[in-house]
XYZ file of C-alpha atoms in Angstrom:
424
model
C -13.060 21.392 24.073
C -12.637 25.114 25.218
C -11.259 27.404 22.957
C -8.133 28.369 24.951
C -7.119 24.799 25.021
C -7.378 24.064 21.815
C -5.493 27.044 20.956
C -2.767 25.845 22.877
C -2.716 22.491 21.598
C -2.534 23.933 18.335
C 0.288 26.248 18.998
C 1.916 23.623 20.361
C 1.426 21.303 17.405
C 2.653 24.202 15.049
C 6.047 24.317 16.776
C 6.811 20.695 16.756
C 5.886 20.812 13.118
C 7.763 23.513 12.468
C 11.034 22.368 13.313
C 11.173 20.295 10.250
C 13.110 17.522 11.801
C 10.109 14.835 10.830
C 7.518 14.854 8.128
C 4.224 16.652 9.250
C 2.383 13.714 8.822
C 4.146 11.851 11.453
C 4.518 14.770 14.235
C 0.682 15.081 13.719
C 0.116 11.306 14.375
C 2.803 11.276 17.077
C 0.868 13.874 19.027
C -2.471 12.181 18.420
C -0.794 9.263 20.412
C 0.376 10.947 23.195
C -2.933 12.922 23.646
C -5.651 10.397 22.846
C -8.463 12.348 24.745
C -8.683 14.172 21.411
C -11.928 13.875 19.650
C -12.539 13.546 16.094
C -13.681 17.334 15.919
C -10.367 18.595 17.698
C -8.127 16.017 15.595
C -9.633 17.618 12.313
C -9.202 21.383 13.760
C -5.171 20.404 15.070
C -4.382 18.920 11.707
C -5.922 21.334 9.660
C -4.583 24.238 11.854
C -1.060 22.938 10.736
C -1.438 22.328 7.486
C -2.572 25.751 6.441
C 0.416 27.082 8.111
C 2.408 25.199 6.196
C 0.907 25.937 3.031
C 0.681 29.789 3.990
C 4.164 30.083 5.791
C 5.752 32.987 3.865
C 2.160 35.199 4.331
C 1.925 34.333 8.037
C 5.460 34.803 8.627
C 4.836 38.400 7.291
C 2.086 38.882 9.256
C 3.218 37.121 12.685
C 5.648 39.837 13.496
C 2.833 42.355 14.294
C 1.270 40.181 16.814
C 1.902 39.890 20.292
C 2.577 36.629 22.021
C 4.990 33.388 21.161
C 5.476 32.734 16.987
C 3.702 29.421 17.093
C 0.836 30.691 18.724
C 0.374 33.937 16.497
C 0.944 31.328 13.559
C -1.721 28.999 15.081
C -4.285 32.215 15.374
C -3.701 33.024 11.472
C -4.286 29.734 10.511
C -7.025 28.284 13.049
C -9.204 25.837 11.479
C -12.750 26.760 12.396
C -15.175 29.468 12.976
C -13.855 32.838 13.699
C -16.291 33.273 16.734
C -14.868 30.089 18.365
C -11.685 31.115 18.129
C -11.906 34.578 19.627
C -13.255 33.357 23.046
C -9.569 32.038 23.328
C -8.170 35.711 22.379
C -7.036 38.693 24.133
C -8.518 41.939 23.066
C -5.066 42.782 21.414
C -5.000 39.490 19.607
C -8.540 40.151 18.563
C -7.691 44.294 17.231
C -4.377 42.228 15.568
C -6.671 39.368 13.880
C -9.198 41.613 12.473
C -6.523 43.453 10.733
C -4.848 40.862 9.022
C -8.324 39.666 8.055
C -8.779 42.638 6.141
C -5.717 42.316 4.319
C -6.684 41.693 0.753
C -4.901 39.327 -1.976
C -4.366 42.256 -4.085
C -2.408 44.278 -1.361
C 0.377 41.379 -1.141
C 3.697 40.744 -2.919
C 4.100 37.928 -5.129
C 5.880 35.516 -2.575
C 3.237 36.296 -0.032
C 0.315 35.185 -2.727
C 2.038 31.800 -3.841
C 3.906 30.729 -0.311
C 6.858 28.679 -2.795
C 10.098 28.702 -1.726
C 11.764 31.196 -4.283
C 14.279 28.170 -5.499
C 11.020 26.555 -6.785
C 9.311 29.391 -8.507
C 10.926 29.865 -11.565
C 11.050 26.132 -12.810
C 7.441 25.897 -11.820
C 6.974 29.530 -14.225
C 9.270 28.208 -16.743
C 7.290 24.768 -17.319
C 3.774 26.331 -16.726
C 3.842 30.160 -17.793
C 0.098 31.490 -17.069
C -0.448 27.688 -15.213
C 1.738 28.926 -12.339
C -1.291 30.943 -10.425
C -3.587 28.013 -10.974
C -1.065 25.581 -9.602
C -0.097 27.160 -6.693
C -3.508 27.946 -6.042
C -4.703 24.085 -6.373
C -1.513 23.579 -4.173
C -3.328 25.853 -1.129
C -6.149 23.298 -1.350
C -6.059 19.925 0.402
C -6.661 16.985 -1.812
C -9.498 14.761 -2.088
C -9.811 10.761 -1.190
C -9.030 8.898 -3.928
C -9.393 4.867 -3.503
C -8.525 2.065 -5.531
C -11.311 -0.675 -6.005
C -9.132 -3.995 -6.038
C -10.496 -5.325 -9.668
C -9.261 -8.709 -8.243
C -12.041 -8.722 -5.645
C -14.758 -6.345 -6.830
C -16.329 -4.114 -9.491
C -16.170 -0.209 -9.234
C -19.549 0.418 -9.602
C -20.747 -2.234 -6.581
C -18.513 -0.629 -4.187
C -19.536 2.971 -5.192
C -22.997 1.672 -4.261
C -21.917 -0.454 -1.358
C -20.610 3.398 0.108
C -23.144 5.461 -0.462
C -25.145 2.877 1.978
C -22.401 3.544 4.440
C -23.408 7.473 3.684
C -20.269 7.974 1.746
C -20.602 9.670 -1.410
C -17.974 8.726 -4.074
C -17.414 9.516 -7.756
C -15.681 7.198 -10.101
C -12.290 9.214 -10.939
C -11.822 10.476 -14.621
C -9.241 8.461 -16.150
C -8.255 5.651 -13.809
C -10.945 2.668 -14.609
C -10.279 1.582 -10.756
C -10.750 4.809 -9.119
C -13.464 6.479 -6.453
C -12.745 10.046 -5.412
C -14.425 10.734 -2.028
C -14.346 14.816 -0.714
C -14.151 14.150 2.957
C -12.204 12.210 5.250
C -14.495 9.329 6.332
C -13.291 6.625 8.560
C -12.561 3.987 5.762
C -10.776 1.367 7.963
C -14.417 0.432 9.958
C -15.570 -0.466 6.563
C -16.190 -3.898 5.514
C -15.040 -3.086 1.494
C -11.532 -2.039 3.425
C -11.057 -5.086 5.675
C -12.101 -7.399 2.893
C -9.750 -5.794 0.555
C -11.896 -4.291 -1.774
C -10.467 -0.628 -1.683
C -7.195 0.993 -0.900
C -6.268 4.576 -0.867
C -4.363 5.410 -3.514
C -4.319 8.971 -5.387
C -5.570 8.234 -9.281
C -2.187 9.320 -10.812
C -0.943 6.500 -9.130
C -2.814 4.259 -10.256
C -2.526 5.408 -13.470
C 1.389 4.300 -13.079
C 0.170 0.957 -12.648
C -2.125 1.094 -15.578
C 0.574 2.043 -18.026
C 2.975 -0.836 -16.819
C -0.052 -2.968 -18.195
C 1.171 -6.497 -16.588
C -0.430 -9.568 -18.108
C -1.048 -12.648 -16.561
C 1.535 -14.955 -15.910
C 4.447 -12.594 -16.121
C 7.552 -12.080 -14.336
C 7.358 -8.346 -13.278
C 9.297 -6.271 -10.680
C 8.330 -3.172 -8.568
C 11.804 -1.705 -8.089
C 11.220 0.829 -5.561
C 7.750 -0.500 -3.816
C 7.890 1.156 -0.879
C 4.264 0.239 1.134
C 3.235 -1.163 -1.969
C -0.015 0.981 -3.401
C 1.616 0.274 -6.713
C 2.230 -3.166 -6.261
C -1.213 -4.159 -5.077
C -2.730 -2.454 -8.310
C -0.078 -4.344 -10.902
C -0.949 -7.476 -8.772
C -4.606 -7.131 -9.349
C -3.817 -6.551 -13.349
C -2.015 -10.017 -13.616
C -4.713 -11.406 -11.888
C -2.814 -12.853 -9.041
C -0.709 -15.020 -11.646
C 2.783 -14.796 -12.391
C 5.600 -13.407 -10.031
C 5.484 -10.284 -8.750
C 8.845 -8.814 -7.124
C 8.406 -5.939 -4.464
C 11.720 -4.970 -4.049
C 12.699 -2.123 -1.319
C 15.758 -0.848 0.237
C 13.502 -0.082 3.370
C 12.339 -3.335 5.305
C 10.711 -0.959 7.455
C 8.523 0.094 4.521
C 7.722 -3.265 3.250
C 6.390 -4.490 6.510
C 3.680 -1.567 5.696
C 2.891 -3.639 2.742
C 2.101 -7.302 4.455
C -1.005 -6.315 6.361
C -2.685 -4.390 2.832
C -1.199 -7.621 1.111
C -2.921 -9.951 3.099
C -6.278 -7.721 3.147
C -5.706 -7.598 -1.191
C -6.218 -11.472 -1.876
C -2.672 -11.535 -4.045
C -0.631 -14.430 -3.539
C 1.626 -13.995 -6.327
C 3.655 -10.696 -4.425
C 7.289 -11.429 -3.266
C 8.792 -8.908 -1.011
C 12.513 -8.472 -0.559
C 14.358 -5.945 1.155
C 17.493 -4.853 -1.123
C 20.607 -2.956 0.113
C 20.600 -1.119 -2.724
C 20.219 -0.938 -6.756
C 22.837 -3.328 -7.193
C 22.302 -5.722 -4.935
C 22.471 -9.569 -5.793
C 18.872 -10.308 -6.048
C 18.652 -8.083 -8.735
C 21.834 -9.706 -10.590
C 20.101 -12.622 -10.213
C 17.040 -11.625 -12.431
C 18.862 -9.720 -14.686
C 17.250 -9.983 -18.298
C 14.593 -12.503 -17.216
C 11.696 -9.847 -15.999
C 8.992 -8.700 -18.380
C 8.122 -5.551 -16.986
C 9.666 -3.206 -14.467
C 8.083 -0.341 -12.634
C 10.716 2.277 -11.001
C 8.739 4.570 -9.084
C 11.935 6.050 -7.872
C 12.783 8.073 -4.837
C 11.898 11.660 -5.458
C 11.563 15.274 -4.146
C 7.259 14.575 -3.700
C 6.903 18.201 -4.781
C 3.596 16.509 -6.591
C 2.054 15.771 -3.293
C 2.429 19.600 -1.822
C -1.591 19.329 -1.785
C -0.994 16.662 0.748
C 2.304 17.050 2.282
C 2.783 20.848 2.351
C 5.829 20.661 4.784
C 7.721 19.242 1.760
C 8.683 22.400 -0.107
C 10.083 24.017 3.141
C 11.898 20.438 3.719
C 13.522 20.131 0.335
C 16.097 22.095 -1.157
C 18.217 22.485 -4.604
C 20.942 20.317 -2.899
C 18.852 17.462 -2.037
C 17.221 17.395 -5.231
C 20.643 17.202 -6.686
C 21.270 14.222 -4.624
C 18.356 12.695 -5.585
C 18.852 12.882 -9.214
C 22.022 11.073 -8.883
C 20.198 8.256 -7.203
C 17.620 8.150 -9.845
C 19.782 7.712 -12.806
C 21.681 5.153 -11.065
C 18.426 3.328 -10.101
C 16.759 3.290 -13.470
C 20.242 2.130 -14.914
C 20.239 -1.001 -12.409
C 16.611 -1.503 -12.904
C 16.736 -1.653 -16.616
C 19.274 -4.358 -16.704
C 16.491 -6.888 -15.105
C 14.108 -6.520 -18.590
C 14.412 -9.174 -21.083
C 14.045 -8.324 -25.277
C 10.551 -6.798 -25.733
C 10.132 -6.168 -21.882
C 8.453 -2.815 -20.666
C 10.249 -0.207 -18.606
C 8.274 2.588 -16.259
C 10.342 5.564 -14.476
C 7.904 7.053 -12.606
C 8.205 10.321 -9.675
C 5.606 12.196 -7.865
C 8.217 15.420 -8.708
C 6.863 18.258 -10.549
C 10.591 19.216 -10.974
C 12.066 18.778 -14.829
C 15.595 17.841 -13.584
C 13.684 14.511 -11.726
C 11.684 13.841 -14.806
C 12.106 14.703 -18.405
C 16.249 14.986 -17.925
C 16.391 11.619 -16.257
C 14.079 10.118 -19.058
C 16.526 11.808 -22.112
C 19.510 10.961 -20.468
C 18.765 7.315 -20.204
C 17.160 7.409 -23.633
C 20.571 8.741 -24.538
C 22.938 6.118 -22.960
C 20.594 3.168 -23.572
C 19.846 2.731 -27.437
C 18.599 -0.282 -27.376
C 15.682 1.217 -25.393
C 12.921 2.419 -27.468
C 10.431 5.586 -25.630
C 7.124 4.864 -26.060
C 4.308 7.546 -26.102
C 2.222 7.389 -22.982
C -0.600 9.094 -24.016
C -1.325 6.357 -27.122
C -0.801 3.360 -24.415
C -3.278 4.537 -22.229
C -5.687 5.379 -25.245
C -5.031 1.904 -26.180
C -6.292 0.919 -22.479
C -9.523 3.174 -22.949
C -8.678 5.724 -20.419
C -10.636 8.612 -21.662
C -8.730 12.001 -22.573
C -5.628 9.711 -22.524
C -3.687 12.476 -24.668
C -4.440 15.220 -22.720
C -2.578 13.335 -19.844
C 0.738 14.030 -21.924
C 3.640 16.122 -22.562
C 5.986 16.076 -25.407
C 9.358 14.506 -25.102
C 12.131 13.938 -27.635
C 11.259 12.821 -31.175
C 7.839 14.154 -30.295
C 6.860 11.098 -27.707
C 4.896 11.726 -24.736
C 5.495 11.523 -21.393
C 2.709 11.034 -18.856
C 2.764 14.597 -17.027
C -0.492 14.988 -14.453
C -0.869 18.335 -12.561
C -3.111 18.802 -9.330
C -4.393 22.330 -11.174
C -5.163 20.582 -14.563
C -5.963 17.008 -13.948
C -6.941 16.664 -9.600
C -4.397 14.484 -9.368
C -0.944 14.484 -7.289
C 1.922 15.868 -9.552
C 3.218 12.439 -11.266
C 5.826 11.793 -13.946
C 6.426 8.856 -16.255
C 8.324 7.858 -19.087
C 7.773 3.939 -20.783
C 10.107 2.246 -22.895
C 10.608 -0.972 -24.238
C 13.795 -3.201 -24.937
C 14.494 -3.913 -28.373
C 17.421 -6.322 -28.086
């Protein structure tokens, strides 16, 4: 494709994405569907250009006014994913001079906000939690995430799948913490592989795999995945149950549960029962009160732990949206807790890095529910033979550990989990 045509397409996709009316991944997918003539290389350039613009938006917004032409074109030039020589084939002399001046700017010349590219409302809570770790975190968020796979323990062994992928020319390394995980640095076409079509692998971040591990569901138990979504954790939990017992996959979105169905068919699991519910107090939920062995609440959250994959979230979320989410999280957790029988296990989890969605929710729940005892997530993972388990946790109330994963420390998405057992 000619550089000018590709740059024009990048500018148009940047324009569509920056309306923030829809998630960036949905906008990119729609654009590719509407432009089916694009090859793999053009698609990669388009997607990575948009994601670079989203990651460095404050810096590029600062540099763009000194350029010429439509703003989305200037942003696409600054974020262009590809060789500079190729890009310059699409530029006027004026644009080339401007780009050279932008490229000559060093990090030391920039204001702090143009170095971290994080909205101001997020800076303080992150600095308060991390101190000197703030800059390593924002550095990691400026990178794209690797691709993590979960090997379906019901069907295959991790080492066997690793060898199978190697034969297909895909280098995959075992994840350091999850016993089911493999990590790939590039983005191969997995859906064409036999390992994918027969259900031996699913795409799932290692942190997400650890949440399923923490639930530690056993054979023959009654288990609920309370906010199942597209079912990544549901499938992992079903495999730990060795396809026995009953695993209910609840969600308020039937559309999201529909996305679980093809994954469920590939997985070979027959113990999963998807069910759309109207809200957390639905009659389906009430009927199971006091009957369930384990409940996973992967709560609706800001998603700010996934900024390596979804950099648009930092511009689409707001303090008000987070406040609304925390009310929902509190209500969902309280409703889900009613399902448990005495001795049952409750796991509350988010893919957020904000304390108000994490520790604050867990501590409020503990205070309001004296019949639930907070467990140490690090100790639970150590019992499951997870190497370095204590390094995955931070201190909670009474010294108990919450699972707390960070992209710059653990190379996973940002995750939080608290675990309780019902005493009576």
